[in-house]
Each structure stands twice: as C-alpha cells, then as structure tokens.
XYZ file of N, CA, C and O in Angstrom:
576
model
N -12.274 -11.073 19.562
C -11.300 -10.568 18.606
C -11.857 -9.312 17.953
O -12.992 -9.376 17.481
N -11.155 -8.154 17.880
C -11.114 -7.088 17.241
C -12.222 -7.272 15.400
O -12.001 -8.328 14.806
N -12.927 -6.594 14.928
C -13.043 -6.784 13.114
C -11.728 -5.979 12.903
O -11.492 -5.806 11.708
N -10.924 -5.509 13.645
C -9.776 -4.525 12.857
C -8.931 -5.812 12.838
O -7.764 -5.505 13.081
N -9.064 -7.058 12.653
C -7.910 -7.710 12.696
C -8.327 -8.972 12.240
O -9.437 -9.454 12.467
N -7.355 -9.543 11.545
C -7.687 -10.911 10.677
C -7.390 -11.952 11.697
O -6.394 -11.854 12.414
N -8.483 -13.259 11.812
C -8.526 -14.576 12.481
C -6.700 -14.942 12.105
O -5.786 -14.866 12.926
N -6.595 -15.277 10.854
C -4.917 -15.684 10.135
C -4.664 -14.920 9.165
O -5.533 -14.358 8.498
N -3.316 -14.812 8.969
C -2.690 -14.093 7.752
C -3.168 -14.178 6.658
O -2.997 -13.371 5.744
N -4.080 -15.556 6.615
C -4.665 -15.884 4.899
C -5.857 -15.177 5.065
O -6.617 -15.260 4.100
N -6.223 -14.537 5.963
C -7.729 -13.526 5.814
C -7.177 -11.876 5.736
O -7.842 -10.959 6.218
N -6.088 -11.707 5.171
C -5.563 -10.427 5.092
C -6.115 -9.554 4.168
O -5.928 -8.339 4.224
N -6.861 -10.166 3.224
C -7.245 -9.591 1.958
C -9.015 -9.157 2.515
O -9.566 -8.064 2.641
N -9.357 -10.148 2.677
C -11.230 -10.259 3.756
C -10.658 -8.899 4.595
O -11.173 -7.856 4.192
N -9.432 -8.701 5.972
C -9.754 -7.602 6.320
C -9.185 -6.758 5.836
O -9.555 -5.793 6.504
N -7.909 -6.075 4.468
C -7.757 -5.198 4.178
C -9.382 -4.410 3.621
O -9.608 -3.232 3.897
N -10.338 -5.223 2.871
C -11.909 -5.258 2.353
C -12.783 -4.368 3.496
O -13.284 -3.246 3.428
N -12.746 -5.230 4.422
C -13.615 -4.751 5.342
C -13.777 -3.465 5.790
O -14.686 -2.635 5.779
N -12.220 -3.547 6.336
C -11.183 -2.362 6.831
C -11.532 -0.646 5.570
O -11.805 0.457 6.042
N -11.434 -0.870 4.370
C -11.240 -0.286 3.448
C -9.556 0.805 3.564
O -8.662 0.924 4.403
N -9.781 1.247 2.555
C -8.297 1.992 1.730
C -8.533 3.365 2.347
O -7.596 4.054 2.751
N -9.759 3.732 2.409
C -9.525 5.447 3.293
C -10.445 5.925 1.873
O -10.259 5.010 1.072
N -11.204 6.795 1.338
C -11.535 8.184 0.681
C -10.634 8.321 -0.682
O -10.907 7.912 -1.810
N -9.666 8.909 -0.298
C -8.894 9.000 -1.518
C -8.413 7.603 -2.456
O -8.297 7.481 -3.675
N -8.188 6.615 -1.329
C -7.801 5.628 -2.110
C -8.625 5.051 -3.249
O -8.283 4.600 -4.342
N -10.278 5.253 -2.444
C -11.278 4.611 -3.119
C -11.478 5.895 -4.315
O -11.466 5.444 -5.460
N -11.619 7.085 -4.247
C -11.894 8.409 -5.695
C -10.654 7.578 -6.679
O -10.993 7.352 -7.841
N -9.522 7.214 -6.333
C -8.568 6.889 -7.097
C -8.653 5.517 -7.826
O -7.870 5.261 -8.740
N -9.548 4.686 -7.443
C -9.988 3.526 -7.799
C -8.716 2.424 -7.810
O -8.347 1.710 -8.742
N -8.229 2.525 -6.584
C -7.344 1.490 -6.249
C -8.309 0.141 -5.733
O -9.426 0.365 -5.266
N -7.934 -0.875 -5.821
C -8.384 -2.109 -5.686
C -6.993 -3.057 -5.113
O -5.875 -3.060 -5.629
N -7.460 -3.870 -3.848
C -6.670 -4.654 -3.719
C -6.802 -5.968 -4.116
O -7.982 -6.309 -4.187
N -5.980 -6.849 -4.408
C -6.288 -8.215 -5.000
C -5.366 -9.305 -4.157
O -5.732 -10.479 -4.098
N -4.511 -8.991 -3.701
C -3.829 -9.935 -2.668
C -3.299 -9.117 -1.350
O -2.785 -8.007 -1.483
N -3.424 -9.610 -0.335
C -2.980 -8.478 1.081
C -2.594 -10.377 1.991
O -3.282 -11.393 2.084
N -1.725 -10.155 2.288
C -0.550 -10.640 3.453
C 0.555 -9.933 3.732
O 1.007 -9.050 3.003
N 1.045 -10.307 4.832
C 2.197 -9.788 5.641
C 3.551 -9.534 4.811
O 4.428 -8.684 4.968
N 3.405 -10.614 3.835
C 4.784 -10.531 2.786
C 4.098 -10.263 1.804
O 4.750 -10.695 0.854
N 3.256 -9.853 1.461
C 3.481 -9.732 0.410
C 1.755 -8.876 -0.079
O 0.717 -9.519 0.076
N 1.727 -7.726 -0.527
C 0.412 -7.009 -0.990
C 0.056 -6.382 -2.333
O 0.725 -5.431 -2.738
N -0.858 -6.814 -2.973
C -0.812 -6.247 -4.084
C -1.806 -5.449 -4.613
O -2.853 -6.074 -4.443
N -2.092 -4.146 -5.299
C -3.273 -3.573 -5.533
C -3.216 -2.882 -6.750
O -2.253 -2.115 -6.767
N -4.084 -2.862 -8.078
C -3.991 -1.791 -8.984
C -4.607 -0.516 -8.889
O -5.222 -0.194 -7.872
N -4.474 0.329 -9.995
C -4.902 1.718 -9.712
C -4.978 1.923 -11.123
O -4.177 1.398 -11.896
N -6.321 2.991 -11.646
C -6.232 2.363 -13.433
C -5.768 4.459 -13.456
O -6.159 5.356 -12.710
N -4.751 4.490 -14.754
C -4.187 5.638 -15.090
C -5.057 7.032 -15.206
O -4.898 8.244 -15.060
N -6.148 6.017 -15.586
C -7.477 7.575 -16.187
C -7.789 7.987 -14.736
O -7.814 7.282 -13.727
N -8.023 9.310 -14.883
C -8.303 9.990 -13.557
C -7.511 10.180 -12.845
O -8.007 11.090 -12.181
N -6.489 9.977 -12.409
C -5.332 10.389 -11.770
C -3.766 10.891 -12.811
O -2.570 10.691 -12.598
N -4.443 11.547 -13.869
C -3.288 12.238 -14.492
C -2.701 13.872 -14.390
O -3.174 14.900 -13.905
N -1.744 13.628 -14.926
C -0.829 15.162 -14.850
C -1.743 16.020 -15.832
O -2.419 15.158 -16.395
N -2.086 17.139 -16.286
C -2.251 17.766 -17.291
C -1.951 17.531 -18.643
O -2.544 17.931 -19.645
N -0.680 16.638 -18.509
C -0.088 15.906 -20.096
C -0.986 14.854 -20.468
O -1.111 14.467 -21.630
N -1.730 14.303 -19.302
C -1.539 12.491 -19.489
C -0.832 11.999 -18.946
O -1.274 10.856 -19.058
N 0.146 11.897 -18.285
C 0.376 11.069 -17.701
C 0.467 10.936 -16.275
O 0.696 11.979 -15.663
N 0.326 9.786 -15.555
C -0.305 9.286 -14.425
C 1.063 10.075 -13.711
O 2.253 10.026 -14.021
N 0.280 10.891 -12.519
C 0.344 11.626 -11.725
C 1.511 11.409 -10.611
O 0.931 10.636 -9.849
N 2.472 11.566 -10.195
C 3.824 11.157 -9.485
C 3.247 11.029 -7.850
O 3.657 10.327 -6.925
N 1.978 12.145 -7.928
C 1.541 11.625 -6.345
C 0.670 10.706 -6.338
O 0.516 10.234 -5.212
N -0.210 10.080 -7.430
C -0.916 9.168 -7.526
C -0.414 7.977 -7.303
O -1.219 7.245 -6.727
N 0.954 7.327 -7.613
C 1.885 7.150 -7.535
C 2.392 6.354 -6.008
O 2.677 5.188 -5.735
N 2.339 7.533 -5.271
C 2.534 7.735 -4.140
C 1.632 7.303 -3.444
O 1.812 6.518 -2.513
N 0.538 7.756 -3.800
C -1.204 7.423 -2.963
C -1.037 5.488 -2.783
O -1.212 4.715 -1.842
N -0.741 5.372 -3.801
C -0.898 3.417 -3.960
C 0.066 2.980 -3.583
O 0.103 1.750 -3.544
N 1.452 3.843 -3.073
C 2.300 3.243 -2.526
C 1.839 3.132 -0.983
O 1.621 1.998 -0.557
N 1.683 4.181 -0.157
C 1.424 4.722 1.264
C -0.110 3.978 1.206
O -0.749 4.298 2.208
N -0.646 3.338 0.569
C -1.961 2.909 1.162
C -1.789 1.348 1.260
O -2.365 0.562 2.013
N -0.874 1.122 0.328
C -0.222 -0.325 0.670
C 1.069 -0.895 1.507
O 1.367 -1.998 1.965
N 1.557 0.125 1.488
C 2.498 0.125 2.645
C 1.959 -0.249 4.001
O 2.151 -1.239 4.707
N 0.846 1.404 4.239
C 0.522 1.466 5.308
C -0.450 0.386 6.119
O -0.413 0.200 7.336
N -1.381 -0.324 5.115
C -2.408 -1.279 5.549
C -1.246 -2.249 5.666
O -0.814 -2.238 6.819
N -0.559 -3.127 4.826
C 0.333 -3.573 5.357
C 1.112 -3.896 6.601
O 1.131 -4.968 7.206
N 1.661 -2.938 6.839
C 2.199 -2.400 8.382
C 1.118 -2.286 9.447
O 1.402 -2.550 10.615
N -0.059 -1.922 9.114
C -1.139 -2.346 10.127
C -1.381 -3.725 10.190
O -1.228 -4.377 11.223
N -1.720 -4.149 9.215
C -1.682 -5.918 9.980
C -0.683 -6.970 9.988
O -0.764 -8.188 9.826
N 0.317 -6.151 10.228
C 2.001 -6.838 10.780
C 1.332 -6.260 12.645
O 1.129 -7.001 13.607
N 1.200 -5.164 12.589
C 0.950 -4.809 13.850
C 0.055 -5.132 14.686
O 0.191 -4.857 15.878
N -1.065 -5.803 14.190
C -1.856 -6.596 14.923
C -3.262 -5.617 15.783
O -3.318 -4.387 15.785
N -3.667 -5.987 16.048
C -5.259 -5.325 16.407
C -5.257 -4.097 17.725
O -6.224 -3.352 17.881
N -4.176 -4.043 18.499
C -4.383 -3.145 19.462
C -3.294 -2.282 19.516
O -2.979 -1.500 20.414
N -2.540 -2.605 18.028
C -1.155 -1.386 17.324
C -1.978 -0.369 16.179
O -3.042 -0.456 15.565
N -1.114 0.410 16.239
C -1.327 1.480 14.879
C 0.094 1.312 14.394
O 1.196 1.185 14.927
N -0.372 1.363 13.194
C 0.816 2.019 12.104
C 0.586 3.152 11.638
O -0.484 3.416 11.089
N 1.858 4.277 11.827
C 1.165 5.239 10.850
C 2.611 5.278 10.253
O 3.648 4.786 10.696
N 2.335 6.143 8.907
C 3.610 6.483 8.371
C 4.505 7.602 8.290
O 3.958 8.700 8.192
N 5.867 7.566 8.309
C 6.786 8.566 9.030
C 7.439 9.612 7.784
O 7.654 10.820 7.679
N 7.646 8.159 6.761
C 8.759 8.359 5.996
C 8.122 8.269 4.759
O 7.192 7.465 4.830
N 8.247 8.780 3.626
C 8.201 8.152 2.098
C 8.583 8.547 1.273
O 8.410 9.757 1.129
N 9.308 7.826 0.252
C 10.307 8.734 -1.003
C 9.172 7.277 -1.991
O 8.449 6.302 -1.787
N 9.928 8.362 -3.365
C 9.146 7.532 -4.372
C 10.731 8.068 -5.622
O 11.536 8.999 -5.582
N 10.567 7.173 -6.355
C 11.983 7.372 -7.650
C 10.745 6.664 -8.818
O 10.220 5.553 -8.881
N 10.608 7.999 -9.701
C 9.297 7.767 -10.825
C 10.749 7.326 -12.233
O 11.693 7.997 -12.648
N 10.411 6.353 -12.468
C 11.561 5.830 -13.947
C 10.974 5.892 -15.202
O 11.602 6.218 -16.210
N 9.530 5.527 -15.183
C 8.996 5.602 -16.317
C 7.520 6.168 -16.294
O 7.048 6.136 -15.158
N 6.762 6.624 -17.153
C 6.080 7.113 -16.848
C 4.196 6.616 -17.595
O 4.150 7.062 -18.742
N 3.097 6.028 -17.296
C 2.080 5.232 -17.328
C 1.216 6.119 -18.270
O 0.653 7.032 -17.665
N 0.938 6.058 -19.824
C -0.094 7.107 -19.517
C -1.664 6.446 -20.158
O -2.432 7.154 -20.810
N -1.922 5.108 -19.862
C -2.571 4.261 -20.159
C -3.108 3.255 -19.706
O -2.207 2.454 -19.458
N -4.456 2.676 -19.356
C -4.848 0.963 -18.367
C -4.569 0.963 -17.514
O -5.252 1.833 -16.972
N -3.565 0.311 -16.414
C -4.026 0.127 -15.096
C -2.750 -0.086 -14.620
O -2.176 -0.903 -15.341
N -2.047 0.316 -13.684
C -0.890 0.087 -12.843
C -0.656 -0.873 -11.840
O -1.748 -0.589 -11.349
N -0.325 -1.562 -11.246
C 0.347 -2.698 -10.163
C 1.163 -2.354 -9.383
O 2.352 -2.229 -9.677
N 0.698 -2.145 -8.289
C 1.936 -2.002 -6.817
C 2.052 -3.161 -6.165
O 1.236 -3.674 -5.399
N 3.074 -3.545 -6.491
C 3.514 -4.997 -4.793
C 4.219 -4.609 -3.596
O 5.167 -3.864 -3.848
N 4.093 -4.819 -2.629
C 4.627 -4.389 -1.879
C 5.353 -5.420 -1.088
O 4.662 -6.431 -0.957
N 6.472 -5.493 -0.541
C 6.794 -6.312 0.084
C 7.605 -5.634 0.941
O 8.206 -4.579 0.737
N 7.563 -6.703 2.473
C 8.697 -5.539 3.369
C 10.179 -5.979 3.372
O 10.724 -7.000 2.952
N 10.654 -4.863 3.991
C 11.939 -5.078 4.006
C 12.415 -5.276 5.480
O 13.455 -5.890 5.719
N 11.681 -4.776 6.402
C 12.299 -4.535 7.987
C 10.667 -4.784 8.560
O 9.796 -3.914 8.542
N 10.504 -6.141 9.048
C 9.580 -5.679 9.985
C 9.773 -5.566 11.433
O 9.838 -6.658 11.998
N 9.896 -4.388 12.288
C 10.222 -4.371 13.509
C 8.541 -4.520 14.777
O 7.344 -4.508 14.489
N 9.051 -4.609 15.754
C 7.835 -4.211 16.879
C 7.579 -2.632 17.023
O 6.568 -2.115 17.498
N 8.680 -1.993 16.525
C 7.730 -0.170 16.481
C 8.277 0.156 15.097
O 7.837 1.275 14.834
N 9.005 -0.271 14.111
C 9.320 0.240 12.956
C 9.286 -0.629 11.667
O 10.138 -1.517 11.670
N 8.527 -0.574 10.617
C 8.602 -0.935 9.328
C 8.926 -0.510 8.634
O 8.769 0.711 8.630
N 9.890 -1.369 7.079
C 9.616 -0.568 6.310
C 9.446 -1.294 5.068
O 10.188 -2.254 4.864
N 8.300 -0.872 3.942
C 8.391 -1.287 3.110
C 8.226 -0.861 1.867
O 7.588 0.171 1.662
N 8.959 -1.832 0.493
C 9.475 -1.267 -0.670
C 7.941 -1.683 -1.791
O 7.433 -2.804 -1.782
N 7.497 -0.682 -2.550
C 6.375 -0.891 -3.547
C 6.782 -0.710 -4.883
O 7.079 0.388 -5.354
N 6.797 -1.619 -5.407
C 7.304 -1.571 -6.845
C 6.059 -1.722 -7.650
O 5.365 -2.732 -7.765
N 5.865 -0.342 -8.281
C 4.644 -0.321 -9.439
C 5.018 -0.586 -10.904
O 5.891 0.119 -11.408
N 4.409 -1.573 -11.642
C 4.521 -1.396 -12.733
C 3.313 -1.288 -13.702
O 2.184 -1.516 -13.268
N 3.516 -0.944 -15.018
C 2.668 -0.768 -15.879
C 1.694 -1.913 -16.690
O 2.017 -3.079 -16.464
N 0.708 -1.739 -17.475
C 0.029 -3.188 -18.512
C 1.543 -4.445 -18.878
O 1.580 -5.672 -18.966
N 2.414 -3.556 -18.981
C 3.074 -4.498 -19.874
C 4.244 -5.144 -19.113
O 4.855 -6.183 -19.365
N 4.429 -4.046 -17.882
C 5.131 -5.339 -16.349
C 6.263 -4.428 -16.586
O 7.248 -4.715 -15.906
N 6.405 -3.341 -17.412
C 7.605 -2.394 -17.010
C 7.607 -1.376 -15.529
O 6.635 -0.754 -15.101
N 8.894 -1.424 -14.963
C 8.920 -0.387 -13.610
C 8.659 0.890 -14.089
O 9.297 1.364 -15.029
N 7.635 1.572 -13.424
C 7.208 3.180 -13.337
C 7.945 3.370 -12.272
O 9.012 3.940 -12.501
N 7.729 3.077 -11.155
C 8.195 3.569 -10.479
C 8.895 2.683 -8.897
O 8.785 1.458 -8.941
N 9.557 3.271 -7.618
C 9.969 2.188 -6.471
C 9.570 3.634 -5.103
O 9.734 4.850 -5.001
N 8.946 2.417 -4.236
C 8.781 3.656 -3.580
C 9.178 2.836 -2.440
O 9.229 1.616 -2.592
N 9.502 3.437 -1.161
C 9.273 2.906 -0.137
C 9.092 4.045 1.003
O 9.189 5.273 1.004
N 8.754 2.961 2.066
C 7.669 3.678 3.374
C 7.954 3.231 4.312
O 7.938 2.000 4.322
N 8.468 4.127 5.922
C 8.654 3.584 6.865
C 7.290 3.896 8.055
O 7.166 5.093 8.313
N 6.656 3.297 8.513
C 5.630 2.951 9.208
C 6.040 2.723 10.985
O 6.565 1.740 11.507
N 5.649 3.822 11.533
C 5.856 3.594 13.153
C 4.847 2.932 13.873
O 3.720 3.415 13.755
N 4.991 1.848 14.659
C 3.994 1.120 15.466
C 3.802 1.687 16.641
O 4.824 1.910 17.290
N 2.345 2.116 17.305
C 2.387 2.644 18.163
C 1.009 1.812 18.962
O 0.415 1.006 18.246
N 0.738 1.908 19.737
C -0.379 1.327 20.986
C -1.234 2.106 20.286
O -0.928 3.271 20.031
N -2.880 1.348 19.725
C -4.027 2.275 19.429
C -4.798 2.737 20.516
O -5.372 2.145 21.429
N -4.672 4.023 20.189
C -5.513 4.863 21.248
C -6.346 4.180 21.992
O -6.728 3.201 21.350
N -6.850 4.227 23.119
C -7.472 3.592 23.888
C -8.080 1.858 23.896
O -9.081 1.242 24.263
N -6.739 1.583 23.230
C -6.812 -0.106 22.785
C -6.236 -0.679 24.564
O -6.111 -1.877 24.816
C-alpha cells in the first residue's frame, strides 16, 4: 500500500499529517483536527494572515478553503488518483479580525473524475465569515 494513502477512512487525519498541507498552508498556521471523506475540519489563527486594516485576509480565506477541499478530494481519490483543483469562488460575509477561524468542509458531488466541495469558515464565536467552494478534477497520478 501506497504512505500516500490511508489503510481506512478513520486514518484520514494520520494521513492528511503525514501527507502535510504544502508550505503555505503550514507559514499560515493552518492545523487540521478532523480529515474524512465527509467531512474535514482545520483552523487557521487571524494574526498573520491580515489585510493592512486587520482584518483576516479574503485570500487567506481561500488558502484554508483549497487546502481542505483539495486534501479532501485526494483521499476520496485514493492512492494512484490526483486531485487537483479547477474551480474556486469564495463569498466573504463577515469579516475575522481576531483568534482563530474554522473551515469544515464537506462535499457536495463526489464523482470518479469530478468533486466538489463546500467550506464553511467560521469565526471564535461560530459566526459565518465566509462559504467557499471547490471543484477538484481526478486524474491518474503520474506514473502511478
């Protein structure tokens, strides 16, 4: 068996860990705390990823959506698929400029070459900042 790929769905979190978030995810200090197929969750704390005002950054935003999306959609796809992502809109409602943010992600479409899924971030106090969602193409990994 692949390390790019979890024994069962309940080791999703062990390999999102292993696997890691990529560079930026980690400067941004995203952390994941739950990773399955339905359902993923990760915070991201406001300091350091702000606008010039203070407040947390609309692509930062974005960063914790597309990194949970996308790991996501990789282990829907299984060890000898890629996911990459095609698509992503984000609708910012409120705006964080304090402690630590929450993205869940859950999907909406999981296909054999197309995903897509919706990340709803909210703030300390469980209000929506923001909804993003991400469509993810499955493709054969390179020389898998």
């Amino acid at each position: 068996m692949s390390s790019d790929s979890p024994a069962l769905a309940s080791d999703g979190l062990d390999w999102a860990r292993r696997r890691g978030m990529g560079a930026l995810a980690e400067k941004m200090g995203i952390e994941f705390t739950e990773f399955s197929i339905e359902r993923s969750v990760a915070t991201m704390p406001v300091e350091g990823n702000t606008q010039p005002v203070g407040l947390l950054h609309g692509g930062a935003y974005v960063v914790l959506g597309e990194s949970l999306g996308s790991m996501a959609a990789n282990l829907h796809a299984g060890p000898y698929r890629l996911a990459v992502g095609v698509d992503i809109n984000a609708t910012h409602t409120r705006s964080a400029t304090s402690g630590i943010v929450t993205g869940v992600c859950t999907p909406v479409h999981l296909g054999r070459s197309i995903t897509v899924h919706e990340i709803a971030v909210t703030d300390d106090q469980g209000r929506r900042c923001s909804t993003i969602r991400i469509t993810n193409m499955i493709t054969d990994r390179p020389g898998a």
